Short mmCIF file of C-alpha atoms and ligand atoms in Angstrom, two decimals:
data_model
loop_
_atom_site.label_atom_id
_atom_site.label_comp_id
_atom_site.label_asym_id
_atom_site.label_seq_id
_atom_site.Cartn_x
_atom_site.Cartn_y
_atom_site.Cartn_z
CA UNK A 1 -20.61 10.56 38.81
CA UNK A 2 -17.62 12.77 39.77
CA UNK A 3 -15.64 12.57 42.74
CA UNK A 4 -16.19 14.79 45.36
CA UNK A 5 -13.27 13.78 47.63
CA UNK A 6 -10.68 15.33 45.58
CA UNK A 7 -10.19 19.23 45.70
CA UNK A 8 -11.68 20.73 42.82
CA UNK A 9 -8.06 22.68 42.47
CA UNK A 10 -6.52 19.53 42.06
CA UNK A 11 -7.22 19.19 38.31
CA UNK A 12 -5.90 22.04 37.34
CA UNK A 13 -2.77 22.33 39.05
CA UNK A 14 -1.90 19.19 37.86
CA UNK A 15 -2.65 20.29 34.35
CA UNK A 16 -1.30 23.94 35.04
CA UNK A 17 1.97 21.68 36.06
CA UNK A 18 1.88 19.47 32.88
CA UNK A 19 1.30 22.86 30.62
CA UNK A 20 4.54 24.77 32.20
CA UNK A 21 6.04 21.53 31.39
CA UNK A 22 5.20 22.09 27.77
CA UNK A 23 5.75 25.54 27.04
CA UNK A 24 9.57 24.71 29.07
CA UNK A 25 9.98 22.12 26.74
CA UNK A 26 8.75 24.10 24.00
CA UNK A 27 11.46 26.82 24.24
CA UNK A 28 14.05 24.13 22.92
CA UNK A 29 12.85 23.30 20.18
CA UNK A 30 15.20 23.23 17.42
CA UNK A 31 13.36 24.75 13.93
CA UNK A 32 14.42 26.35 11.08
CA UNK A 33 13.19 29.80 9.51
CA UNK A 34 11.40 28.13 6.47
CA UNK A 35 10.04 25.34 8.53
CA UNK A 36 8.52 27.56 11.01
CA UNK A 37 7.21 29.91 8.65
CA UNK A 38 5.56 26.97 6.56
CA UNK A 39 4.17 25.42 10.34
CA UNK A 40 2.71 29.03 10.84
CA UNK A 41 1.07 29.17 7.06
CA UNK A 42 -0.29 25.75 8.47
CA UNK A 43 -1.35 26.62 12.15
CA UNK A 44 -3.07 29.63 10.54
CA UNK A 45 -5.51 27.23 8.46
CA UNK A 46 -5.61 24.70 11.00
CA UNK A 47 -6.80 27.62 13.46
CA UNK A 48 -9.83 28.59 10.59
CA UNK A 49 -11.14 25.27 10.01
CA UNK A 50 -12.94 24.53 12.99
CA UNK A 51 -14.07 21.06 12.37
CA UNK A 52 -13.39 19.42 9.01
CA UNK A 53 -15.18 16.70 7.53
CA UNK A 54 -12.67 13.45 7.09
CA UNK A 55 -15.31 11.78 5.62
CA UNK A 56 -15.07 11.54 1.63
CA UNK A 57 -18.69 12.27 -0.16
CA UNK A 58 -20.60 9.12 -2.14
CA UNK A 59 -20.36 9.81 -5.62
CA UNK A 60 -20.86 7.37 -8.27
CA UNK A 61 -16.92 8.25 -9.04
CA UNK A 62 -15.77 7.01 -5.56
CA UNK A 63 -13.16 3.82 -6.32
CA UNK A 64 -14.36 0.73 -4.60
CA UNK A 65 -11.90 -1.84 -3.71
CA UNK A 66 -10.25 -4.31 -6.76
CA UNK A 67 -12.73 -2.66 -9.28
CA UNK A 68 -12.68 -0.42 -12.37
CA UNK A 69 -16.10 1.11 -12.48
CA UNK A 70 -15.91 2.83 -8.71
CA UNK A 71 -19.35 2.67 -6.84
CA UNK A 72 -21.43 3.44 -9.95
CA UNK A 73 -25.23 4.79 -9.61
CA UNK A 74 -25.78 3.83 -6.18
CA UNK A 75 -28.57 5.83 -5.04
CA UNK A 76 -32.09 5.94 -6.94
CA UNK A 77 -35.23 8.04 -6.52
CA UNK A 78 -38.28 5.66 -5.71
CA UNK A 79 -40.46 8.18 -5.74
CA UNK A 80 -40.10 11.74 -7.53
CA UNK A 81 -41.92 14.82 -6.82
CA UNK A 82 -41.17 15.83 -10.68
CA UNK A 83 -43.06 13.02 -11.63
CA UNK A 84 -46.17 13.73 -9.33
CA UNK A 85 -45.20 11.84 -6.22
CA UNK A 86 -45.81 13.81 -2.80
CA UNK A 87 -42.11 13.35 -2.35
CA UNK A 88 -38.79 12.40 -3.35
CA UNK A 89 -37.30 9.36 -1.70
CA UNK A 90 -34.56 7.36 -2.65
CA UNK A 91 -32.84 3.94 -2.11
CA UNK A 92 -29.29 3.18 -2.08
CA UNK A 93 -27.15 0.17 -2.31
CA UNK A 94 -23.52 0.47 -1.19
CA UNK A 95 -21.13 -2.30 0.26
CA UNK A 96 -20.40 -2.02 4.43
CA UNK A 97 -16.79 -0.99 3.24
CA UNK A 98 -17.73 1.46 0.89
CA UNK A 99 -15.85 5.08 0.55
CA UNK A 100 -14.87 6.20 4.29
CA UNK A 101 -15.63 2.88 6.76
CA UNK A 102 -14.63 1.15 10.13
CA UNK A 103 -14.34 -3.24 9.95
CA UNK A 104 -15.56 -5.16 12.56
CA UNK A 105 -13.18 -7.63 14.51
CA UNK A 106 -15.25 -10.25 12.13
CA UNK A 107 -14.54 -8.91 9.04
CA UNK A 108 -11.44 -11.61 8.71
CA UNK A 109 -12.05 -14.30 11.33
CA UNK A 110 -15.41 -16.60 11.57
CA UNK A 111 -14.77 -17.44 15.33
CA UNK A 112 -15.46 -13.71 15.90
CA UNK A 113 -17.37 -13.07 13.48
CA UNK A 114 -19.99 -15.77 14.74
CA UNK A 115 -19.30 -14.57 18.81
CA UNK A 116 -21.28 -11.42 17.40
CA UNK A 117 -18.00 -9.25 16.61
CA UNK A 118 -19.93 -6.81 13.96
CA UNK A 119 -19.65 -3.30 14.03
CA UNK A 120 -22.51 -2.71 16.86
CA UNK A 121 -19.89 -4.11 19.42
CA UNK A 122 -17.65 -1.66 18.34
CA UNK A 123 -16.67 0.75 21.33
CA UNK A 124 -17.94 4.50 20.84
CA UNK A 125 -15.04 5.09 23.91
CA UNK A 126 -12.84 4.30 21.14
CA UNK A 127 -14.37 5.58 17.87
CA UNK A 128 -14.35 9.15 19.37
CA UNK A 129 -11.62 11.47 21.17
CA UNK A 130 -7.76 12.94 21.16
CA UNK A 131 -6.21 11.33 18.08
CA UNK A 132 -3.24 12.43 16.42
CA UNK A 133 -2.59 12.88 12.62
CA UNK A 134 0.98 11.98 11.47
CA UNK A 135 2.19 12.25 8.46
CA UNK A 136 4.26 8.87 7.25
CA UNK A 137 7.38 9.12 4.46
CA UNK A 138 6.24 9.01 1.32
CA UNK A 139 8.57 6.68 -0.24
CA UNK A 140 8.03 3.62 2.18
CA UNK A 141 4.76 1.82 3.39
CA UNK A 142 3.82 1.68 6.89
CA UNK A 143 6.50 -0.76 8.16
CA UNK A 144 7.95 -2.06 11.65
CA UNK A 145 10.77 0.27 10.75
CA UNK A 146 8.37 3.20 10.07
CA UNK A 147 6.38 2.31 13.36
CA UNK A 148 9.20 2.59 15.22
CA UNK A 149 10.97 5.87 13.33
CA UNK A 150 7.13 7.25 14.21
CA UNK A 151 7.88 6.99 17.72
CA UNK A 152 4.53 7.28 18.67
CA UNK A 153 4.33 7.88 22.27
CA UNK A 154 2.30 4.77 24.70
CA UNK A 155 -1.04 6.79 25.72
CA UNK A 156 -2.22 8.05 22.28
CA UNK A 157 -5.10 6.17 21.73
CA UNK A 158 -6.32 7.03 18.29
CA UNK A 159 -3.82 7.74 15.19
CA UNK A 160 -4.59 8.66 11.21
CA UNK A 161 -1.79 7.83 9.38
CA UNK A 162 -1.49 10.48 5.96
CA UNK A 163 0.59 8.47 3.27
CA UNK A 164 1.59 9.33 -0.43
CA UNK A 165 -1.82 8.24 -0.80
CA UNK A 166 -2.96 11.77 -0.34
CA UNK A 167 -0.61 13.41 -2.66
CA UNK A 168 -1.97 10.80 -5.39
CA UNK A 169 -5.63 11.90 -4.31
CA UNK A 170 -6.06 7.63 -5.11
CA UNK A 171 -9.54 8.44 -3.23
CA UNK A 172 -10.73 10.99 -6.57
CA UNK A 173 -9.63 8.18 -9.03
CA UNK A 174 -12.59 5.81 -10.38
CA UNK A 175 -10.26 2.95 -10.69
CA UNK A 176 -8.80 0.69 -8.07
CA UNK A 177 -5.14 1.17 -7.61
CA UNK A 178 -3.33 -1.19 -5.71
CA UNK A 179 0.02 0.29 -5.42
CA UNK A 180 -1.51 2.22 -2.48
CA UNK A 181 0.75 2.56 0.54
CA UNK A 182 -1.05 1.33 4.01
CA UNK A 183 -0.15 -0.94 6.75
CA UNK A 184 2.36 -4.21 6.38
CA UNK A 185 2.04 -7.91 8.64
CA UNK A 186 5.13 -6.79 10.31
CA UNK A 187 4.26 -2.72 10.61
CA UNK A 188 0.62 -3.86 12.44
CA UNK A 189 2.20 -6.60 14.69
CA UNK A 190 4.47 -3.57 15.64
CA UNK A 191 1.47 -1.10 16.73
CA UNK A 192 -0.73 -4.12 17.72
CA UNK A 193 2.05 -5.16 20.45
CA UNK A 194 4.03 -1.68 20.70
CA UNK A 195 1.90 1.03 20.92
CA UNK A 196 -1.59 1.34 22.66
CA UNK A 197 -3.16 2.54 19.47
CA UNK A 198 -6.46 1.39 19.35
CA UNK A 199 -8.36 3.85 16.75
CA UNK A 200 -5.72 3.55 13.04
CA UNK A 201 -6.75 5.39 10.36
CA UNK A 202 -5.74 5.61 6.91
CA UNK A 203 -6.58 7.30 3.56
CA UNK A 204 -7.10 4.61 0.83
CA UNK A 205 -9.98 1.64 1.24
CA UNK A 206 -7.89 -1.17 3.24
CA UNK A 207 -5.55 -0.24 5.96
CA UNK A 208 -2.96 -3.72 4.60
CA UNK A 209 -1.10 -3.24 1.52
CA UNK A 210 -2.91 -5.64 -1.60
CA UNK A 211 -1.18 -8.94 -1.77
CA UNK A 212 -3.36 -11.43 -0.62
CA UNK A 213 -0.92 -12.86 2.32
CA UNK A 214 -0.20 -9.32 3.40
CA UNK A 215 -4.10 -8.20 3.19
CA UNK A 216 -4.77 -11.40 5.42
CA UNK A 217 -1.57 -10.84 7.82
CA UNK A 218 -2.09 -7.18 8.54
CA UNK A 219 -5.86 -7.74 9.21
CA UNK A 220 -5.61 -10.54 11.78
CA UNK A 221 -2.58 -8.70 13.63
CA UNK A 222 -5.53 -5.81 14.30
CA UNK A 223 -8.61 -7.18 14.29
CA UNK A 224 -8.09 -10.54 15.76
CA UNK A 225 -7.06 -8.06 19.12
CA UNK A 226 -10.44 -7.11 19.25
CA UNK A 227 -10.40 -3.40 20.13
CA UNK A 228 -8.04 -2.21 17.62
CA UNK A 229 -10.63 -0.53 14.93
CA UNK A 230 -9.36 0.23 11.52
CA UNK A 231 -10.71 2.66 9.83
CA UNK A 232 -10.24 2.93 5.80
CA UNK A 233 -10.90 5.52 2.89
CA UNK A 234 -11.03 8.72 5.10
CA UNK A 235 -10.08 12.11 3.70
CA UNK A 236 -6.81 13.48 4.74
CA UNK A 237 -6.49 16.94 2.22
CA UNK A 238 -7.41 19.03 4.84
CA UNK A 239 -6.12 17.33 8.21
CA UNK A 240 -2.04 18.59 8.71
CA UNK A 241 -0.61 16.56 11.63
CA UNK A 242 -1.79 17.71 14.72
CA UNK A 243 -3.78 17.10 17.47
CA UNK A 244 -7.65 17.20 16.85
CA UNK A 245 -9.68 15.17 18.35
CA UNK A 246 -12.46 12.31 16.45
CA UNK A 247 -15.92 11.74 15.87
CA UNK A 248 -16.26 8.96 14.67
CA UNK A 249 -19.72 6.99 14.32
CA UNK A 250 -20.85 3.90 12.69
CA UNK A 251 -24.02 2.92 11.52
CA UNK A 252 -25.27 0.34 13.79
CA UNK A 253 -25.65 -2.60 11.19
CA UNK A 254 -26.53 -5.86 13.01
CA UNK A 255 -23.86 -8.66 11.29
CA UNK A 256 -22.20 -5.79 9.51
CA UNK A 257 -18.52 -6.78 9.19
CA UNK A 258 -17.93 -3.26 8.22
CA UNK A 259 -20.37 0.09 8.13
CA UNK A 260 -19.65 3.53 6.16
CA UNK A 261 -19.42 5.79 8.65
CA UNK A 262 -19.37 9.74 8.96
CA UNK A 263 -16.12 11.28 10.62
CA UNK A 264 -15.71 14.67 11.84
CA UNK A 265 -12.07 16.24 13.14
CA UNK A 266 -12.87 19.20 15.39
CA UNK A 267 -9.49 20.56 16.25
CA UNK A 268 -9.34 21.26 20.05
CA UNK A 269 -10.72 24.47 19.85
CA UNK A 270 -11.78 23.82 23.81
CA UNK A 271 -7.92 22.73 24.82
CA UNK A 272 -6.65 25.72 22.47
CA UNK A 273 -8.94 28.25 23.98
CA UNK A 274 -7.87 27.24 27.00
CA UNK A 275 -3.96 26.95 26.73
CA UNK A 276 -4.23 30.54 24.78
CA UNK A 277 -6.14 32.07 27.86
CA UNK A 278 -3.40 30.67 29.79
CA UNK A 279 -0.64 32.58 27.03
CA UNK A 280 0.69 28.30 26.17
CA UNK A 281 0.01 28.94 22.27
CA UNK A 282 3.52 28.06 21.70
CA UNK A 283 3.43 25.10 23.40
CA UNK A 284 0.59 23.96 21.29
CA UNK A 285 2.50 25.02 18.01
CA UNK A 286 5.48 23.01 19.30
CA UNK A 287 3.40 20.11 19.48
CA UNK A 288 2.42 20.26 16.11
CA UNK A 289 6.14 20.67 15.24
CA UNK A 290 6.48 17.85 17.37
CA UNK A 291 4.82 16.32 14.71
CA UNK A 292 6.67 17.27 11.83
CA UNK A 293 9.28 15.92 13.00
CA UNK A 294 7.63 12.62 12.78
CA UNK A 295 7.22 13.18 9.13
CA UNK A 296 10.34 15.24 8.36
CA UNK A 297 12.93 13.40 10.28
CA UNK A 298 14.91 12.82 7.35
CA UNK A 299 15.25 16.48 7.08
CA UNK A 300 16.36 16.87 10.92
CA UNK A 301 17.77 13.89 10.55
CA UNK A 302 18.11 13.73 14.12
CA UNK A 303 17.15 11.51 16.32
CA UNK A 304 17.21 13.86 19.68
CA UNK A 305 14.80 16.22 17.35
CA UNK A 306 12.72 13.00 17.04
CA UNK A 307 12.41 12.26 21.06
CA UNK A 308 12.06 16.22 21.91
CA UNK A 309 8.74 15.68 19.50
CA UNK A 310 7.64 12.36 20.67
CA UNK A 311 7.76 13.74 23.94
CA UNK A 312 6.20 16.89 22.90
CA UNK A 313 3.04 15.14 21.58
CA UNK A 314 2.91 12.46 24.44
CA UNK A 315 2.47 16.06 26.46
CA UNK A 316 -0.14 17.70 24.38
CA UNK A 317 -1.89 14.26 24.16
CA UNK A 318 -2.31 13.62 27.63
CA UNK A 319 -3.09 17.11 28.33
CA UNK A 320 -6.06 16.24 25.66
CA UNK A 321 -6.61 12.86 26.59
CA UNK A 322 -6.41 14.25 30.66
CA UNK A 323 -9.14 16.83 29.90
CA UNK A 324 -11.67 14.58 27.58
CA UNK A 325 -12.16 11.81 30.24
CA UNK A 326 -12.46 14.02 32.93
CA UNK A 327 -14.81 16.29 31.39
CA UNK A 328 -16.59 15.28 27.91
CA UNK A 329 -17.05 11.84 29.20
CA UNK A 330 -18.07 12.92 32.37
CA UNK A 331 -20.88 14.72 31.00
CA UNK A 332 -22.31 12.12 28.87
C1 NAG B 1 -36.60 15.32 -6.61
O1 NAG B 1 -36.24 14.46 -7.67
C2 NAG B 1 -36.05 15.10 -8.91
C3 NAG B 1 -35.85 14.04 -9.97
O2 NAG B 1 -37.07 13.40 -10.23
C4 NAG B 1 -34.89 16.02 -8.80
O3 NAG B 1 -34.66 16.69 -10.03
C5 NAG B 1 -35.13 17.03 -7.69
O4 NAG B 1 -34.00 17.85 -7.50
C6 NAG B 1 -35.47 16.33 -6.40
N1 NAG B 1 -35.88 17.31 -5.41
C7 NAG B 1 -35.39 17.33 -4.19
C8 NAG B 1 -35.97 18.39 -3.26
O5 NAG B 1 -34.53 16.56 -3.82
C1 NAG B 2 3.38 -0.29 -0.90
O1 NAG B 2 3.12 -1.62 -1.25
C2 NAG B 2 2.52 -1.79 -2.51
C3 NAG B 2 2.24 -3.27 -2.70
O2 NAG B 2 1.04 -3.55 -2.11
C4 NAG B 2 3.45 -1.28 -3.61
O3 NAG B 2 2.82 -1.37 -4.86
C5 NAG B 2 3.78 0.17 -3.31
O4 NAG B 2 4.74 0.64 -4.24
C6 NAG B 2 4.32 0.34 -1.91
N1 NAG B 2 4.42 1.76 -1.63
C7 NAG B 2 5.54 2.35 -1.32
C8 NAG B 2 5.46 3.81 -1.11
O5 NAG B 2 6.58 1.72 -1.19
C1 NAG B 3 -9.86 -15.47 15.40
O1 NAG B 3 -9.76 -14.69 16.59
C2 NAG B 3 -9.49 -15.45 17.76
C3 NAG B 3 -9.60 -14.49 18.95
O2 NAG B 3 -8.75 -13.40 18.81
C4 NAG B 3 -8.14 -16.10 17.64
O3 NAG B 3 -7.87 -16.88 18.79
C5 NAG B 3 -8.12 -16.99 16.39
O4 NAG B 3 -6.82 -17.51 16.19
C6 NAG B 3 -8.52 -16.16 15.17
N1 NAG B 3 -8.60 -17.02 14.00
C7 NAG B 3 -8.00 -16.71 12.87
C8 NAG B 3 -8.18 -17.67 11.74
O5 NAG B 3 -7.32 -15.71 12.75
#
């Protein structure tokens, strides 16, 4: 139901208000010539591609956690019109936590698992909207330290964190490889108790680094929360830090601890439309420079460069996260 007390203007001066706040802010950001030219090469593809899949595809090739031989022939035709059936139809046979995949609160803990924690209870509020893609630095996993050099504003909701593990492509290589960088016990107790991040994803299958301790640690700082949802193995190539927003669905597996899932990034073509109608398309590349920051601070090196982006993408998201609720979710 919306609310008819409130003056249908009020909406939009607020966000008119928060958008001259932007492109004001905008105007000081501090860039190079090279930077800005590589952002544009960037913002020009990110403007083509108006929803990319994040989602990687099932081939027998895909690597499958701790094993050498990937997911092998998964899929087989029952039935074959070549060999004089009325149809083809197939069967497949994949683990919940196969290729790209969300885990259930129970994945890790029996208490939860047992209180009917599977991926069905998992909240569809929080598997789709505004999410932000940062890049992380390449030579360090996702630590406290690297939480906190992040600087993820409180508000953003949903996050995909794009490690070395892209630049490796680990996700094209049959075999397992468990130097993979992803979360550590103290980088998740940092976002589960810092940040209101509820949505994390990364690109390689487990979101904690492999030793067994640290694979135990990292899970129970997220999961054991309840709404934090991980989400492993998703495809990163074509996703430059920005703001997009998430589509994120699960298939609804009674007892699943886990469920492949199929992820789509729309940029905000809606909030971009808008904020160019309104002559903001500065504002909205200054956001995503906001972001590079986040993943070239050692290049800045400076920390006032890092707080003009943080505050730059707290901005843009609650701008996106303002206009979702009061409009997507209104309409469902
Ligand atoms: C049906 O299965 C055969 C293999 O028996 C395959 O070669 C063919 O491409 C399939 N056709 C369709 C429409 O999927
Ligand atoms: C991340 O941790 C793993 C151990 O699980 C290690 O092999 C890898 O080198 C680390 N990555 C980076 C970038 O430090
Ligand atoms: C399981 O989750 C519950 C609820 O969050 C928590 O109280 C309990 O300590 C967890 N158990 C383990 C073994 O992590």
């Amino acid at each position: 139901m919306t609310n008819h007390n409130t003056s249908p203007y009020s909406h939009l001066l607020l966000l008119a208000a928060v958008l001259a706040l932007v492109s004001v802010a905008s105007a000081f950001g501090p860039t190079s010539r090279l930077d800005l030219q590589k952002i544009m090469r960037e913002e020009r593809n990110y403007m083509q591609k108006k929803v990319i899949d994040i989602s990687h595809k099932y081939v027998p090739d895909l690597p499958a956690y701790d094993s050498k031989t990937g997911l092998g022939n998964f899929i087989k035709l029952k039935t074959s019109i070549k060999l004089g059936d009325l149809y083809n139809f197939s069967v497949f046979k994949l683990t919940t936590h196969s290729g790209t995949h969300v885990d259930a609160p129970g994945h890790f803990n029996e208490t939860l698992f047992e209180l009917g924690y599977d991926v069905v209870s998992l909240h569809l509020q929080t598997l789709n909207g505004p999410v932000l893609v940062v890049d992380t630095p390449r030579n360090k996993n996702i630590t406290a330290e690297v939480m906190r050099s992040l600087n993820i504003p409180r508000g953003v909701k949903r996050v995909l964190f794009r490690t070395s593990n892209t630049d490796r492509r680990l996700m094209y290589k049959k075999e397992f490889d468990s130097s993979y960088s992803a979360f550590t016990s103290d980088g998740a107790e940092y976002l589960a108790q810092n940040t209101d991040i509820k949505l994390v994803g990364v690109d390689y299958l487990s979101v904690a680094i492999s030793p067994k301790d640290e694979l135990l640690k990292v899970h129970q700082h997220l999961l054991n929360s309840k709404d934090i949802i991980p989400v492993e193995g998703l495809n990163l190539d074509d996703a430059v830090p920005g703001v997009y927003t998430i589509h994120c669905l699960p298939l609804r597996l009674v007892h699943g601890d886990g469920s492949p899932t199929s992820h789509s990034l729309p940029d905000l073509a809606w909030i971009l439309q808008l904020l160019k109608s309104m002559r903001v398309r500065e504002s909205v590349l200054a956001a995503r420079i906001g972001t590079k920051y986040v993943a070239e601070i050692r290049i800045f090196g400076n920390t006032a460069d890092q707080s003009f982006g943080s505050f730059i993408i707290f901005l843009a998201i609650s701008v996106a996260n303002y206009l979702w609720e009061k409009t997507v979710l209104h309409m469902c």
